[in-house]
Amino acid sequence: MFVTNKCQCPECSAPAASVIIENEIISEAPGFCFEHIKNKDEYLAALTGYIHSHEKIVGLSACGIEFNGLELSNKRFYGCNFQHSKFLNIHSNGLRFRICMLDFSTFNDCDLLSSNIQFSSFSGSKFVHVLFTGSDLIHNNYNGILAYQCSFDDSDFYNSRFIRAILINSSMKNCNLKRTIFYNSVRENVSFKFSNTRAVLADRGKEGLADEDGGIEIEDEEII
């Protein structure tokens, strides 16, 4: 897992970003959160260079950082921390996450096809125009997410949680939803065609999704 060093800036309790020296992570070295790193461009270059040159990435802490257009195909992340980060225009195939933290992150216009993500957390995150088609998304935490115009078709969500999630104009066709939890969620114009909706936990003490789900109105500017 990532080392939870605190930012060295006085009175800042945010987690420090991983220190990268000569294209290697120095996990025990004291550092600063991204907001308090003096030369952000230099750090971003070192961080993206490290990701580009490593297929397997372990224990990386990169909170509150914006990743735009980064190539993540077939990358493997283990025990990494990307909380409060932004992922823009990411196009990947075969991305893998294990025991990673991506809470309160934002994903815009991303293709994350055939991903394999397990035991990871996306709670409170926003997904806008994101494709997860053909992915294994098992034992994950999607509590409180907002997903707008997203496709999760042909994916496996075994034992994942969407408690208090808001899903709008999205698709979960032909998905394995066994033991997937949707307690207190909002599902507006979401297709579950060919998915095993009877195995879903949508209300406490009951199984299955109702044919008609209530929705709420949200303006585009609130979503994005």
PDB file of N, CA and C in Angstrom, residues 104-162:
ATOM      1  N   PHE A 104     -13.687  10.517  -4.559  1.00  0.00           N
ATOM      2  CA  PHE A 104     -13.911  11.928  -4.873  1.00  0.00           C
ATOM      3  C   PHE A 104     -13.066  12.390  -6.065  1.00  0.00           C
ATOM      4  N   SER A 105     -12.871  11.487  -7.007  1.00  0.00           N
ATOM      5  CA  SER A 105     -12.159  11.831  -8.231  1.00  0.00           C
ATOM      6  C   SER A 105     -13.156  12.147  -9.344  1.00  0.00           C
ATOM      7  N   THR A 106     -12.650  12.692 -10.448  1.00  0.00           N
ATOM      8  CA  THR A 106     -13.480  13.047 -11.591  1.00  0.00           C
ATOM      9  C   THR A 106     -12.925  12.378 -12.842  1.00  0.00           C
ATOM     10  N   PHE A 107     -13.818  11.750 -13.601  1.00  0.00           N
ATOM     11  CA  PHE A 107     -13.447  11.114 -14.866  1.00  0.00           C
ATOM     12  C   PHE A 107     -14.298  11.729 -15.965  1.00  0.00           C
ATOM     13  N   ASN A 108     -13.668  12.394 -16.927  1.00  0.00           N
ATOM     14  CA  ASN A 108     -14.379  13.030 -18.033  1.00  0.00           C
ATOM     15  C   ASN A 108     -13.845  12.522 -19.366  1.00  0.00           C
ATOM     16  N   ASP A 109     -14.768  12.089 -20.238  1.00  0.00           N
ATOM     17  CA  ASP A 109     -14.407  11.692 -21.601  1.00  0.00           C
ATOM     18  C   ASP A 109     -13.286  10.660 -21.613  1.00  0.00           C
ATOM     19  N   CYS A 110     -13.501   9.565 -20.887  1.00  0.00           N
ATOM     20  CA  CYS A 110     -12.490   8.512 -20.784  1.00  0.00           C
ATOM     21  C   CYS A 110     -13.009   7.202 -21.355  1.00  0.00           C
ATOM     22  N   ASP A 111     -12.132   6.466 -22.052  1.00  0.00           N
ATOM     23  CA  ASP A 111     -12.410   5.099 -22.480  1.00  0.00           C
ATOM     24  C   ASP A 111     -11.513   4.178 -21.657  1.00  0.00           C
ATOM     25  N   LEU A 112     -12.109   3.430 -20.727  1.00  0.00           N
ATOM     26  CA  LEU A 112     -11.359   2.522 -19.861  1.00  0.00           C
ATOM     27  C   LEU A 112     -11.832   1.094 -20.153  1.00  0.00           C
ATOM     28  N   LEU A 113     -11.667   0.683 -21.397  1.00  0.00           N
ATOM     29  CA  LEU A 113     -12.232  -0.559 -21.889  1.00  0.00           C
ATOM     30  C   LEU A 113     -11.479  -1.765 -21.342  1.00  0.00           C
ATOM     31  N   SER A 114     -12.231  -2.834 -21.110  1.00  0.00           N
ATOM     32  CA  SER A 114     -11.654  -4.111 -20.660  1.00  0.00           C
ATOM     33  C   SER A 114     -10.760  -3.931 -19.438  1.00  0.00           C
ATOM     34  N   SER A 115     -11.175  -3.056 -18.530  1.00  0.00           N
ATOM     35  CA  SER A 115     -10.411  -2.853 -17.295  1.00  0.00           C
ATOM     36  C   SER A 115     -10.659  -4.014 -16.332  1.00  0.00           C
ATOM     37  N   ASN A 116      -9.712  -4.203 -15.436  1.00  0.00           N
ATOM     38  CA  ASN A 116      -9.848  -5.214 -14.387  1.00  0.00           C
ATOM     39  C   ASN A 116      -9.553  -4.513 -13.069  1.00  0.00           C
ATOM     40  N   ILE A 117     -10.627  -4.132 -12.364  1.00  0.00           N
ATOM     41  CA  ILE A 117     -10.497  -3.323 -11.154  1.00  0.00           C
ATOM     42  C   ILE A 117     -11.164  -4.060 -10.004  1.00  0.00           C
ATOM     43  N   GLN A 118     -10.404  -4.319  -8.951  1.00  0.00           N
ATOM     44  CA  GLN A 118     -10.938  -5.082  -7.827  1.00  0.00           C
ATOM     45  C   GLN A 118     -10.491  -4.478  -6.499  1.00  0.00           C
ATOM     46  N   PHE A 119     -11.373  -4.595  -5.501  1.00  0.00           N
ATOM     47  CA  PHE A 119     -11.089  -4.148  -4.135  1.00  0.00           C
ATOM     48  C   PHE A 119     -10.613  -2.690  -4.101  1.00  0.00           C
ATOM     49  N   SER A 120     -11.241  -1.853  -4.908  1.00  0.00           N
ATOM     50  CA  SER A 120     -10.862  -0.438  -5.003  1.00  0.00           C
ATOM     51  C   SER A 120     -12.069   0.445  -4.700  1.00  0.00           C
ATOM     52  N   SER A 121     -11.810   1.712  -4.404  1.00  0.00           N
ATOM     53  CA  SER A 121     -12.880   2.615  -3.976  1.00  0.00           C
ATOM     54  C   SER A 121     -12.948   3.848  -4.865  1.00  0.00           C
ATOM     55  N   PHE A 122     -14.173   4.135  -5.366  1.00  0.00           N
ATOM     56  CA  PHE A 122     -14.461   5.330  -6.150  1.00  0.00           C
ATOM     57  C   PHE A 122     -15.535   6.180  -5.472  1.00  0.00           C
ATOM     58  N   SER A 123     -15.725   6.034  -4.184  1.00  0.00           N
ATOM     59  CA  SER A 123     -16.851   6.685  -3.517  1.00  0.00           C
ATOM     60  C   SER A 123     -16.819   8.202  -3.728  1.00  0.00           C
ATOM     61  N   GLY A 124     -17.994   8.768  -4.014  1.00  0.00           N
ATOM     62  CA  GLY A 124     -18.106  10.208  -4.203  1.00  0.00           C
ATOM     63  C   GLY A 124     -17.532  10.732  -5.502  1.00  0.00           C
ATOM     64  N   SER A 125     -17.148   9.854  -6.418  1.00  0.00           N
ATOM     65  CA  SER A 125     -16.529  10.292  -7.676  1.00  0.00           C
ATOM     66  C   SER A 125     -17.580  10.647  -8.719  1.00  0.00           C
ATOM     67  N   LYS A 126     -17.157  11.364  -9.765  1.00  0.00           N
ATOM     68  CA  LYS A 126     -18.032  11.740 -10.869  1.00  0.00           C
ATOM     69  C   LYS A 126     -17.503  11.121 -12.166  1.00  0.00           C
ATOM     70  N   PHE A 127     -18.414  10.519 -12.926  1.00  0.00           N
ATOM     71  CA  PHE A 127     -18.073   9.924 -14.216  1.00  0.00           C
ATOM     72  C   PHE A 127     -18.965  10.564 -15.275  1.00  0.00           C
ATOM     73  N   VAL A 128     -18.376  11.248 -16.226  1.00  0.00           N
ATOM     74  CA  VAL A 128     -19.129  11.904 -17.294  1.00  0.00           C
ATOM     75  C   VAL A 128     -18.562  11.454 -18.632  1.00  0.00           C
ATOM     76  N   HIS A 129     -19.402  10.810 -19.445  1.00  0.00           N
ATOM     77  CA  HIS A 129     -18.989  10.301 -20.757  1.00  0.00           C
ATOM     78  C   HIS A 129     -17.804   9.344 -20.609  1.00  0.00           C
ATOM     79  N   VAL A 130     -17.996   8.305 -19.818  1.00  0.00           N
ATOM     80  CA  VAL A 130     -16.941   7.325 -19.559  1.00  0.00           C
ATOM     81  C   VAL A 130     -17.422   5.951 -20.014  1.00  0.00           C
ATOM     82  N   LEU A 131     -16.525   5.189 -20.670  1.00  0.00           N
ATOM     83  CA  LEU A 131     -16.819   3.841 -21.129  1.00  0.00           C
ATOM     84  C   LEU A 131     -15.992   2.836 -20.343  1.00  0.00           C
ATOM     85  N   PHE A 132     -16.680   1.916 -19.657  1.00  0.00           N
ATOM     86  CA  PHE A 132     -16.031   0.815 -18.953  1.00  0.00           C
ATOM     87  C   PHE A 132     -16.399  -0.519 -19.614  1.00  0.00           C
ATOM     88  N   THR A 133     -16.804  -0.487 -20.847  1.00  0.00           N
ATOM     89  CA  THR A 133     -17.353  -1.661 -21.514  1.00  0.00           C
ATOM     90  C   THR A 133     -16.408  -2.860 -21.432  1.00  0.00           C
ATOM     91  N   GLY A 134     -16.991  -4.031 -21.124  1.00  0.00           N
ATOM     92  CA  GLY A 134     -16.228  -5.270 -21.113  1.00  0.00           C
ATOM     93  C   GLY A 134     -15.241  -5.392 -19.977  1.00  0.00           C
ATOM     94  N   SER A 135     -15.579  -4.850 -18.806  1.00  0.00           N
ATOM     95  CA  SER A 135     -14.630  -4.805 -17.691  1.00  0.00           C
ATOM     96  C   SER A 135     -15.026  -5.734 -16.551  1.00  0.00           C
ATOM     97  N   ASP A 136     -14.057  -6.125 -15.751  1.00  0.00           N
ATOM     98  CA  ASP A 136     -14.280  -6.825 -14.493  1.00  0.00           C
ATOM     99  C   ASP A 136     -14.141  -5.796 -13.381  1.00  0.00           C
ATOM    100  N   LEU A 137     -15.249  -5.468 -12.726  1.00  0.00           N
ATOM    101  CA  LEU A 137     -15.295  -4.410 -11.713  1.00  0.00           C
ATOM    102  C   LEU A 137     -15.847  -5.012 -10.427  1.00  0.00           C
ATOM    103  N   ILE A 138     -15.044  -5.824  -9.788  1.00  0.00           N
ATOM    104  CA  ILE A 138     -15.496  -6.720  -8.719  1.00  0.00           C
ATOM    105  C   ILE A 138     -15.064  -6.215  -7.347  1.00  0.00           C
ATOM    106  N   HIS A 139     -15.967  -6.335  -6.378  1.00  0.00           N
ATOM    107  CA  HIS A 139     -15.682  -5.966  -4.987  1.00  0.00           C
ATOM    108  C   HIS A 139     -15.270  -4.499  -4.858  1.00  0.00           C
ATOM    109  N   ASN A 140     -15.870  -3.622  -5.633  1.00  0.00           N
ATOM    110  CA  ASN A 140     -15.497  -2.208  -5.606  1.00  0.00           C
ATOM    111  C   ASN A 140     -16.555  -1.363  -4.904  1.00  0.00           C
ATOM    112  N   ASN A 141     -16.139  -0.177  -4.465  1.00  0.00           N
ATOM    113  CA  ASN A 141     -17.006   0.764  -3.769  1.00  0.00           C
ATOM    114  C   ASN A 141     -17.321   1.933  -4.703  1.00  0.00           C
ATOM    115  N   TYR A 142     -18.586   2.016  -5.147  1.00  0.00           N
ATOM    116  CA  TYR A 142     -19.064   3.129  -5.964  1.00  0.00           C
ATOM    117  C   TYR A 142     -20.119   3.939  -5.198  1.00  0.00           C
ATOM    118  N   ASN A 143     -20.069   3.907  -3.902  1.00  0.00           N
ATOM    119  CA  ASN A 143     -21.062   4.606  -3.091  1.00  0.00           C
ATOM    120  C   ASN A 143     -21.033   6.105  -3.363  1.00  0.00           C
ATOM    121  N   GLY A 144     -22.195   6.673  -3.595  1.00  0.00           N
ATOM    122  CA  GLY A 144     -22.296   8.116  -3.768  1.00  0.00           C
ATOM    123  C   GLY A 144     -21.750   8.664  -5.067  1.00  0.00           C
ATOM    124  N   ILE A 145     -21.482   7.814  -6.058  1.00  0.00           N
ATOM    125  CA  ILE A 145     -20.951   8.336  -7.319  1.00  0.00           C
ATOM    126  C   ILE A 145     -22.054   8.999  -8.125  1.00  0.00           C
ATOM    127  N   LEU A 146     -21.653   9.822  -9.070  1.00  0.00           N
ATOM    128  CA  LEU A 146     -22.544  10.351 -10.086  1.00  0.00           C
ATOM    129  C   LEU A 146     -22.021   9.870 -11.430  1.00  0.00           C
ATOM    130  N   ALA A 147     -22.817   9.116 -12.168  1.00  0.00           N
ATOM    131  CA  ALA A 147     -22.438   8.652 -13.501  1.00  0.00           C
ATOM    132  C   ALA A 147     -23.439   9.194 -14.506  1.00  0.00           C
ATOM    133  N   TYR A 148     -22.961   9.957 -15.470  1.00  0.00           N
ATOM    134  CA  TYR A 148     -23.810  10.605 -16.465  1.00  0.00           C
ATOM    135  C   TYR A 148     -23.337  10.218 -17.863  1.00  0.00           C
ATOM    136  N   GLN A 149     -24.231   9.636 -18.656  1.00  0.00           N
ATOM    137  CA  GLN A 149     -23.935   9.197 -20.013  1.00  0.00           C
ATOM    138  C   GLN A 149     -22.694   8.307 -20.047  1.00  0.00           C
ATOM    139  N   CYS A 150     -22.755   7.240 -19.260  1.00  0.00           N
ATOM    140  CA  CYS A 150     -21.647   6.290 -19.173  1.00  0.00           C
ATOM    141  C   CYS A 150     -22.116   4.911 -19.627  1.00  0.00           C
ATOM    142  N   SER A 151     -21.177   4.086 -20.083  1.00  0.00           N
ATOM    143  CA  SER A 151     -21.485   2.714 -20.463  1.00  0.00           C
ATOM    144  C   SER A 151     -20.650   1.751 -19.634  1.00  0.00           C
ATOM    145  N   PHE A 152     -21.368   0.844 -18.943  1.00  0.00           N
ATOM    146  CA  PHE A 152     -20.726  -0.232 -18.197  1.00  0.00           C
ATOM    147  C   PHE A 152     -21.105  -1.587 -18.807  1.00  0.00           C
ATOM    148  N   ASP A 153     -21.502  -1.588 -20.067  1.00  0.00           N
ATOM    149  CA  ASP A 153     -22.019  -2.794 -20.703  1.00  0.00           C
ATOM    150  C   ASP A 153     -21.020  -3.947 -20.655  1.00  0.00           C
ATOM    151  N   ASP A 154     -21.577  -5.178 -20.571  1.00  0.00           N
ATOM    152  CA  ASP A 154     -20.775  -6.399 -20.639  1.00  0.00           C
ATOM    153  C   ASP A 154     -19.730  -6.473 -19.534  1.00  0.00           C
ATOM    154  N   SER A 155     -20.069  -5.961 -18.361  1.00  0.00           N
ATOM    155  CA  SER A 155     -19.112  -5.925 -17.252  1.00  0.00           C
ATOM    156  C   SER A 155     -19.605  -6.774 -16.079  1.00  0.00           C
ATOM    157  N   ASP A 156     -18.671  -7.128 -15.223  1.00  0.00           N
ATOM    158  CA  ASP A 156     -18.964  -7.935 -14.039  1.00  0.00           C
ATOM    159  C   ASP A 156     -18.838  -7.048 -12.806  1.00  0.00           C
ATOM    160  N   PHE A 157     -19.961  -6.858 -12.079  1.00  0.00           N
ATOM    161  CA  PHE A 157     -19.980  -6.022 -10.883  1.00  0.00           C
ATOM    162  C   PHE A 157     -20.179  -6.849  -9.620  1.00  0.00           C
ATOM    163  N   TYR A 158     -19.767  -8.089  -9.631  1.00  0.00           N
ATOM    164  CA  TYR A 158     -20.033  -8.970  -8.492  1.00  0.00           C
ATOM    165  C   TYR A 158     -19.612  -8.324  -7.169  1.00  0.00           C
ATOM    166  N   ASN A 159     -20.547  -8.270  -6.231  1.00  0.00           N
ATOM    167  CA  ASN A 159     -20.288  -7.806  -4.859  1.00  0.00           C
ATOM    168  C   ASN A 159     -19.776  -6.361  -4.796  1.00  0.00           C
ATOM    169  N   SER A 160     -20.167  -5.529  -5.742  1.00  0.00           N
ATOM    170  CA  SER A 160     -19.820  -4.110  -5.683  1.00  0.00           C
ATOM    171  C   SER A 160     -20.995  -3.322  -5.109  1.00  0.00           C
ATOM    172  N   ARG A 161     -20.743  -2.078  -4.706  1.00  0.00           N
ATOM    173  CA  ARG A 161     -21.750  -1.288  -3.993  1.00  0.00           C
ATOM    174  C   ARG A 161     -21.978   0.068  -4.666  1.00  0.00           C
ATOM    175  N   PHE A 162     -23.261   0.385  -4.889  1.00  0.00           N
ATOM    176  CA  PHE A 162     -23.673   1.665  -5.453  1.00  0.00           C
ATOM    177  C   PHE A 162     -24.647   2.360  -4.502  1.00  0.00           C
TER     178      PHE A 162
END
